[in-house]
Each structure stands twice: as C-alpha cells, then as structure tokens.
Amino acid sequence: MPGVLKRPDSRSNHYPDMNTADAVGLTVNGQGSKKRKADEMVNGDALANGGLPVTNGVYANGAVADPAVSPENLSAVVQDVSTQLPPEIEHITQGYVPLSMFITRLAQETFLGLTETINQMADMQPQQSNAAPHTNGVAPGQNSQPNVDKKNILWDFAHARRANFIKILVLSQWSRNVEAVGKVIDLNVWLNGQKEKYRQASSWLGELKRLLGPAKLPSPDLRTALEALSTGKAAWLPDLGYLPPEPLTPKRLMKALRTINTLLTIRLNLHETIPPGFRKFSISSGRATFRVEGEFELDLSIADEDPSSQLFFIDFRFLFSPCMTELPEGHLRNEIEGKTNHVLRTEGLSACYDFLHDLILTHKLRILRSQAVEMMRGRWSEGLKLELVRRNFVLQYWPNRPGGKNWIEIGVKRGKPKKRLFLQDPGTPCISLRWHRHGKEILDFDVDLQLEELSMESILKQIIALHTNYIFRETKKKLRESPIYAQKLFLLKHRASEIEPSECSLKVQLTSSTTVTILQEPASGAFAFLPPTHFHSVAEQDLNRLVDPASAAASKIAFLRCVSAVAQVMAFSRNLAWQELRMHNPSTETVKKYFNKDVTRLAFFRPAPWPKEWSLALTTGTAGDIWWAVEMREVSKHPSPAELALGQAQPIKTTFKVPTSSTATLVTDPTYSLLSNIENTAAAAISQYLDANEVGKEHIRRIKGKPRNALPKVHIPDQVIYYPKLNPISTNAKQASEPPWCHELIKSSFIGLTRSRSSVVNLISARLLVPIPNVHKLTTDIDCSLAFHPTTGALCFRLNTPIGKTSILDIRDRFARISRLIRFLAIIRRHNLPCQSISLTNLAFSYATDLSGPLTANIKLATDAPMRIEFALHNPHLRIQDFLTSMLAATSGFESVTSALRLTLPLLLAFAAVEASERKPGSGLHILPRSATWYRVRYENPLFAYEIRLRQRREQALWFSKTGAQKEGSTAAEEAWLQLCRERGAGWQGMKGGITAEVEGVQALVRRIDEVFRGLRSEAGGAVAGESGEVLDVTREVEAERRVAEAEKMKGKEIVEID
C-alpha cells in the first residue's frame, strides 16, 4: 500500500478535506483490521464515501457509528493507528532550481544581448545619398539596406527575448501550484520504485528457477528398479540375441598384443608422418606411447590393420607438476578423449600433437595464473597486480615504487624457437616470458621457467633477482668511478643470487669503522640499510624515492659516505678541543670558487689555539676527503657595492689544500693521531703560505724543497729562501759596507708545534762564509736553541712563530742578532776571551781573574730592548756599568767595550783596593766616574781632587792625571801633588802639570797618590780649611759632580776637560 507523503505540516493536515476521524477510518479500512456486522451497515460500506465523519455523536449519511469509537477513546485509537502507518514517501529535492535564479539570469542575458545588439547596429553605417526628399516627408535613406538590416536585427532580438519571457511566465504560473505538483512528483518516483522492485523480484525468481534446474533429480523408476534387483532382469527390455564372444586366453592375448605392436611399428615408421614433438615414442602392450618432455604422455592404438585407418586414444598423462598424474574418469577425460579421437580421425597425428600441446600450454598458463592469484592473497598482496590478456596474463611487481612500471608477461609465443630440434621443424608454440623494466622491454636476459615444476613465485623471484642485481651492479659500477673505491681503499662488494632476491645485497664501507649493507625487499621493492641508524634511515628514504635507482643510487650512497665521514671527524674533533664552526654556510658558488667543484659535504673547524682568521675545512665528495686551510675575513652585514665588485662580501678570503702524504690515510684512518697531524701540517702550511706572501712582496725568490718527515705521518716540504738582503741586515752605512758573513740561501724546516700548540716551530739553517773552528773552546755552555758546526760553518736555530703570523720578520731579526753575536764571537776570539755561555739573548765571557775568581761580563741581547752589560756584585767594572752599556750601542760598541774592560781593569782594581783600605766607608775618598775612561777622585781630608783620564799617545794608551781647579785644594795638598809630579815609579812618572802612567802602572800610581794624601790626613787630624778660612761643603759638591756625570752619560758623549 502507498505510504504517507512526507511534508513539513502536521500529520492531521495531510488530507485537508478530512478530519481526524476520517483519517482514522481510512487507515483502519485500508488495513482491514476491523469488520462490521451486516446489520450495522447502512447504504453499503461505511467507508464507501471515503470517510466516517463523526460530529458530536451524530451519524452522517446514514452510516452506523462504530460503538468502539467514542469521544472518550478517540485519542487512544488515533495513537494506536499512527504507530501502524507505513513509512513516509521521500520528498524529492534534487534538481530543483529557484525561480528567482531563472529570472535573474534571463534579465542579465537580455541586458547583455541588448547591449551587443545596439553596438552591432551602431557599427552598420547608412549609405550616403544625394537624392531629393520624397513628397510624403520620408527621408531617402530610411529604406536603405543597412536600415532594413538594423530593423531585422532588433526585431529578431525582441522576438527571441519575448519567447523566453513567455516561458518564464508559464513557469511562474506553474509555481503557484508547486505544492501539489511536488506531491505528484514524489508519488511518481515512489511508484516507479515499486515497479522496479516488482521487476527485480520477477527476475530473481526466474534466475532462481534456472539455477535450480541442474539440481533437479528425475523421479526414480521404482518398478523397474525393484524388478531388476529382484530377478536380475527386466521383462519389458528387448533381447537382441547377441552371442557373447569367447573369452581370450592369456596366450591369445599376448599374441594379439604382439600383432598390434608389429602393426604399430610398421605404421609409425612407414606410413605416418610423425610431428617433431612426437619423435620420442615407444611401443609396448599394444599401444604407442608418445612422450613430450615436461608436458604429457599419450597412448594411442589401432583398431584395424589398414594403415589408413584411424588411431584411437587410449590414455593421457601429465608430465609436470603441480598437476594430477592421470586423467580421472569423468567429464574431463571424456572431453579430451572425444576431441583427440575426432582430431585423429579428421586431421591426423600432427594435428593431435598441436591440439594436446596447445591444451597443455593453456593449462600451464592457467596454473601459473592461479598461483599468481594465491600469491596476491598472501605476503605479496601489496606488491603485485594481475591483468588478464586473453589466455596470457601480465603480472606487475613493485607497483608502489615511483618511476616506470615493472611487469612480466607470460603467454604462448608463436613462431620459431631459438633452438630447433630438426631442420624441418617449422617451429612450435611455447610458453614465453617478456620482461619490462621501468617501462622498457628487456631483450637479453635468462630466466628458467621450470616448466616441469611450475612455480610462479620462483619465476617472479628470478625476475626480481635480475632487477635487484642490475640495480646493485650499476650502483657498484658508478661507485667504482670514484677514486676511493677505484683504488680499493674501502670495501665494495656485490653479492648476487639468481634465484633468491633476498640474498642479493650491496656491501659498502663508508668509513674505517662503518659498513652498510643495502638490501631490497622482494615484495615491495623498498631498500633497507643494515645496521639501522639515523643517517642510514635518511639515505634509505632517499633511495626509496628515486625514480631510477640504478642511475641515481650511487650519488645517494656517496652522499651517505660523506655524511658519515664528516660525522666521524666531528666525533674525533670534539676530543681534540676543536671548535665546530656551524655559522659558516657558504653558497654553492662560493664553494665551487674556493674549493673543488665536486664537494658533497663541507665542515669547518678551528683548533683551540688558532686565531679567528684561520680555520680548517673538510670537504668530502666522490674524489675523496680533502683538508683545506681557510683564511676568513670580517664581512659587514650590508656590504658596499665596491666590496661586492671586489668579491669582499664573502667571508672566505683564501683557501689552499693541506699537504698530506697520502689521501688514502685521510679516508681510511681518521684517528686522533691523524687529526693531530692534520693540525700540525695545516699550521705549517699556513706559516709557509704567509712566508711566501711576505717574500713575494719583497720580490725574493723562494724554492720549495722535498717533503721531509718532520713528524710521523706529517710531510711538510722545506722552503729555501734566496735572501740577499740578509747581508748585511742593518741599514747602517758602515755595516752595509761590511762583507757578508753567511750564504744567501736560508732553509726553513718545520719540526712541529709548541706544547701549547699555538706556535709553529721551524728549524732555520744557514752556512757561515767563515766557520768558527774553536767555537767549543770559546764557551762551555752553548744555548740549545742555537748550534754552530766548527768545520762546515753551518748554523741552525729553532724559531717559534705564532700560528697565523709570518716568520720572515722573526728570521730577519734573528739573523740580525746572529750577525751581531758572530761579530762579538770574532772579537772574543781575537782577544782570547773564554766564553761562559752563548745564546741569541745572552753572551757571557771572562776577561780577567782576580783573587776571588774570574771576572765575567754578561751582555744581554734582548729582542725588545737595547743591549746592556751586567757585572757581578763585587766586579770592579760595576762602577762603570752604565757607561759600558752606552758604549755597546755604538757602531763598534763591543770592540770598544772589550778594550775598555782591558784598559780600565788595573785602574778600577786600584780604586777598589783604595776604597777597601778605608776603615770608615765614605770618610774621606770619593771616586766619581765621568765616563769609562775619565774619573775624578776627591779627598775630603785633606781637601783635594784630581782627575785621571785615558788618552792615546803615539799608538799607546796612557793614563793622564792632573789636579782640578785651584780653589778646590789646600796648600799642603797642592804641595804634595807638586812633589808627586816630580817623582817616578814603576810604570808611571811625574810631568809638568800632571802625571802619566801606563796601563799596567796606573795601579801603582793610584796607590802612591793615596798614600801621600792619607799621610797628610793623619798629620792634620781634622778638617782642613782653604786659604779664605771657609769650610767647603764636600757632600754638596760630590752630589753636583755626580749629577753632571749622569747628564753627560745620557748624552752618550765623553766629557772633555779644557785646560
């Protein structure tokens, strides 16, 4: 029965012409749940008029009211009936379009069409005419063709728009009854659905009857069955009266079989054309057995001696697995037997072979296809796709891998096989396989289909193994192109298998301690890296995203090797206190400019003691691992155009390779010791690079020598510098005229770093032009940083240069000091002075011996301070130490100092003895040196002063002594001095106005003068006054004399007394 229309109104408003009671009556009658008695019915059925209206208990149309329906139980009846209503009819809303949209679209279309029409009419210009106007006032051009065309265009537009608006008018009138029309549409759709259900039900019943036909069994003939089972015969069956043949005896049976065998032999060898596939046969037991290897065995026999008679089918057996060995009795055997006999009868033995061979091929394809289906249901479920092409089939493997598709097509191949059994063999159809790899057919491959034991999984594994081996083989071939694997520095091994793809692997050694094994999962084709690490997982994802792994996998593996190498170096560098400079991230153009083009990974390091301008860089790529020394520059955040033009906007200023003995060692043995050697080598290379730049500025020739093993595994070439400017070093005019003292070739050899690893230690070697043969006799203690060879004249010294600084300036300064030291040694050797110690900063030698021991002078040769001479505390020359220091700064200072030491020693010894004889220090004697060769001696008691000075007379050094000004002495002292001038002693003699003494006799002179004035002091016994009677302030005068002497000493000049 029809359902209720679904509307948003209440249920009581579904039928506006009926009240609730009418609806209830209709529903009850429709369901047939209530029946009325005949005597209660008036005018027929109470529902004949469509309802049972009840109003206040009054019965309308003579209808008898149902006593069960009363105003009291009306609501209960309505609620009970409402629960039994059928489902509401679905309201159709799909495909409805609002009328306003139609009107809006039509108005827009009309406006655009009118605009286009007006523009089209405006483009049509009327024809110009010079004719006179008509008498009726019509212009001559209004009936011209352009005006007529304009009118037609406007009329056509208005007519078409009018038709559209008429349609809209019809739709608007129809929309006023849309509620009723909507109900009609809903009912129509519901009725059509019911009709479709009836049609489907009838179709289902017909199909069910057709399918139950084979299952229907005929009614059993119980009467005949009972008679046959009881008596062994049926009376109603006819008896033809045939006589049964006599049973064959074994002898006759054997004879018959031999006869059949003979006939078969004669017929097959003489009369039959045996196809190539049936060439292998045997005859026994009255039958000919044809054997086709890997396919089937067929038994045939004859029923007549005539050679032209038909061969008959006896038996058939399969010779492959998985398959049944013999045909069972039943429909299949009957079909094959009937078809075979028919072919033998009509076409012969060759057609029989073709039929059975084709049957076997089809059966094998079906078995392989079913095995493929089973594989798709198992562990190969996500890795295979099967597609049937007639009796052939296509099996796609690795469908989820990116790139071209990979599939195999197995089917029957027509035409000539690769190997023909006989020359006349026309070619036999066979099962063949076509392989497409990445969408391209592969022609040259070898797969054993194993048609005797069919296995789709084995065939697929062989194909996948070929594909995997191809990928690994191409990857290995490309990796072999890099020097690391070409020189067999690292292990690269491809393990291949022809039948099991899971056993195919590529073993690649990434670093000295890391080896990765790459596998390919047979089912999905996904690559796997063993052992699993973070770096390996990233490379595994990259490989699985490759479209063509055979050509691109090598680059990913090379990148993994570079990443692993950098990671390993970083791990070692942390323990060496190297700083990883992660802020340096140069662009690709910068890397190609300053490093190799083939750079995969780049890492910057800075050893702890290095300056910020220098760092180490490790580049890894297919060419290997290379260490670079990098000089950095400060770069502003906003470089100027000039800096951009000059290329100064890049932080990298200079790069050069760090020389190594073997590139293989960097790759195969990145240990702590190797990185330490890299640091040593890089520091030496930086020093030599800066030295080359420095000598290049001065246009000095530089020769690079052979590498030497300064340290284990560190090979730094020596550098030989042709440096003529070293002779002489000083720019002094007098020294510039001196002859050279050493050869112009200087060799600098790297020997290591300092303990703090902040400075480079170089061994500087040169050769003296004149050797120093008695260098060991001159001294008992030579500085270990400086060495002389007494025979060859070779000299060498160690030089410590901070990393990042050139050593040329230090070499120049050091050779200047060596030149000075050699000059000093020449003077010492000439004066036969024994040396105590020799170094570039200190020279100690003995020049005399007194009662306390040898007298030693120590000359300090500091690099950042002027030379100075030092004496021991009790050395007599301590008195004139400052004057001797001033003399060292002169051109021939050391020569003058040694002469002064020899000439002034007797005098200073005498002064020391005189001062030592004074019981009370400072009681009456004051010795004031004006210079190293000029002294003033003052006595307080008696008051007297005299001066003694070294002068040159007739190439002989003599000491001249004279008195001071007359006002400074007493009368008795002057008389004593005049008396001394008239005396003569050992090595001295008096003269008019003074006394002269030889160098050896000045000591006796000083003692004689002291005896005379000390005797005057004892006679006077007190202070002596001058002729004026005034007492002189001796202390003040002594202090004044000392200030004058210091002032003259600062001027660096000797005081010359003017008489």
JSON list of N, CA and C in Angstrom, two decimals, residues 71 127 181 184 270 288 294 309 406 498 550 653 684 955 989 1014 1018:
[
{"chain": "A", "resi": 71, "resn": "PRO", "atom": "N", "xyz": [-16.03, 9.50, 21.71]},
{"chain": "A", "resi": 71, "resn": "PRO", "atom": "CA", "xyz": [-15.16, 10.66, 22.03]},
{"chain": "A", "resi": 71, "resn": "PRO", "atom": "C", "xyz": [-14.20, 10.37, 23.15]},
{"chain": "A", "resi": 127, "resn": "GLN", "atom": "N", "xyz": [24.03, 54.24, -45.98]},
{"chain": "A", "resi": 127, "resn": "GLN", "atom": "CA", "xyz": [24.60, 54.70, -47.25]},
{"chain": "A", "resi": 127, "resn": "GLN", "atom": "C", "xyz": [24.25, 56.19, -47.47]},
{"chain": "A", "resi": 181, "resn": "VAL", "atom": "N", "xyz": [2.10, 19.83, -7.33]},
{"chain": "A", "resi": 181, "resn": "VAL", "atom": "CA", "xyz": [2.97, 19.20, -8.32]},
{"chain": "A", "resi": 181, "resn": "VAL", "atom": "C", "xyz": [4.07, 18.42, -7.64]},
{"chain": "A", "resi": 184, "resn": "VAL", "atom": "N", "xyz": [2.79, 15.14, -6.65]},
{"chain": "A", "resi": 184, "resn": "VAL", "atom": "CA", "xyz": [2.67, 14.26, -7.80]},
{"chain": "A", "resi": 184, "resn": "VAL", "atom": "C", "xyz": [4.03, 13.68, -8.18]},
{"chain": "A", "resi": 270, "resn": "LEU", "atom": "N", "xyz": [56.56, -46.31, -41.34]},
{"chain": "A", "resi": 270, "resn": "LEU", "atom": "CA", "xyz": [56.47, -46.30, -42.79]},
{"chain": "A", "resi": 270, "resn": "LEU", "atom": "C", "xyz": [55.34, -45.44, -43.31]},
{"chain": "A", "resi": 288, "resn": "ALA", "atom": "N", "xyz": [51.12, -47.34, -28.57]},
{"chain": "A", "resi": 288, "resn": "ALA", "atom": "CA", "xyz": [52.28, -46.48, -28.83]},
{"chain": "A", "resi": 288, "resn": "ALA", "atom": "C", "xyz": [52.20, -45.30, -27.86]},
{"chain": "A", "resi": 294, "resn": "GLY", "atom": "N", "xyz": [58.20, -32.74, -20.18]},
{"chain": "A", "resi": 294, "resn": "GLY", "atom": "CA", "xyz": [57.68, -31.57, -19.49]},
{"chain": "A", "resi": 294, "resn": "GLY", "atom": "C", "xyz": [56.25, -31.26, -19.80]},
{"chain": "A", "resi": 309, "resn": "SER", "atom": "N", "xyz": [43.63, -46.47, -41.53]},
{"chain": "A", "resi": 309, "resn": "SER", "atom": "CA", "xyz": [42.58, -46.42, -40.51]},
{"chain": "A", "resi": 309, "resn": "SER", "atom": "C", "xyz": [42.99, -45.44, -39.40]},
{"chain": "A", "resi": 406, "resn": "ASN", "atom": "N", "xyz": [57.06, -1.92, -13.76]},
{"chain": "A", "resi": 406, "resn": "ASN", "atom": "CA", "xyz": [57.83, -3.14, -13.96]},
{"chain": "A", "resi": 406, "resn": "ASN", "atom": "C", "xyz": [56.83, -4.30, -14.02]},
{"chain": "A", "resi": 498, "resn": "GLU", "atom": "N", "xyz": [70.81, -15.61, -8.32]},
{"chain": "A", "resi": 498, "resn": "GLU", "atom": "CA", "xyz": [69.95, -15.68, -9.50]},
{"chain": "A", "resi": 498, "resn": "GLU", "atom": "C", "xyz": [68.55, -16.17, -9.19]},
{"chain": "A", "resi": 550, "resn": "ALA", "atom": "N", "xyz": [68.94, 2.65, -10.34]},
{"chain": "A", "resi": 550, "resn": "ALA", "atom": "CA", "xyz": [70.17, 2.14, -10.95]},
{"chain": "A", "resi": 550, "resn": "ALA", "atom": "C", "xyz": [71.12, 3.27, -11.32]},
{"chain": "A", "resi": 653, "resn": "LYS", "atom": "N", "xyz": [88.42, 34.36, 2.40]},
{"chain": "A", "resi": 653, "resn": "LYS", "atom": "CA", "xyz": [89.41, 35.18, 1.72]},
{"chain": "A", "resi": 653, "resn": "LYS", "atom": "C", "xyz": [90.36, 34.33, 0.89]},
{"chain": "A", "resi": 684, "resn": "ALA", "atom": "N", "xyz": [101.77, 24.39, 9.74]},
{"chain": "A", "resi": 684, "resn": "ALA", "atom": "CA", "xyz": [102.99, 24.60, 8.97]},
{"chain": "A", "resi": 684, "resn": "ALA", "atom": "C", "xyz": [102.68, 25.17, 7.59]},
{"chain": "A", "resi": 955, "resn": "GLU", "atom": "N", "xyz": [150.25, 55.82, 19.53]},
{"chain": "A", "resi": 955, "resn": "GLU", "atom": "CA", "xyz": [149.69, 54.47, 19.44]},
{"chain": "A", "resi": 955, "resn": "GLU", "atom": "C", "xyz": [149.86, 53.69, 20.74]},
{"chain": "A", "resi": 989, "resn": "GLN", "atom": "N", "xyz": [155.36, 58.19, 35.84]},
{"chain": "A", "resi": 989, "resn": "GLN", "atom": "CA", "xyz": [156.34, 59.23, 36.11]},
{"chain": "A", "resi": 989, "resn": "GLN", "atom": "C", "xyz": [155.65, 60.59, 36.11]},
{"chain": "A", "resi": 1014, "resn": "ARG", "atom": "N", "xyz": [146.72, 60.22, 52.27]},
{"chain": "A", "resi": 1014, "resn": "ARG", "atom": "CA", "xyz": [146.34, 59.63, 53.54]},
{"chain": "A", "resi": 1014, "resn": "ARG", "atom": "C", "xyz": [147.32, 60.05, 54.64]},
{"chain": "A", "resi": 1018, "resn": "SER", "atom": "N", "xyz": [146.51, 62.12, 58.21]},
{"chain": "A", "resi": 1018, "resn": "SER", "atom": "CA", "xyz": [146.89, 61.73, 59.57]},
{"chain": "A", "resi": 1018, "resn": "SER", "atom": "C", "xyz": [147.65, 62.83, 60.27]}
]
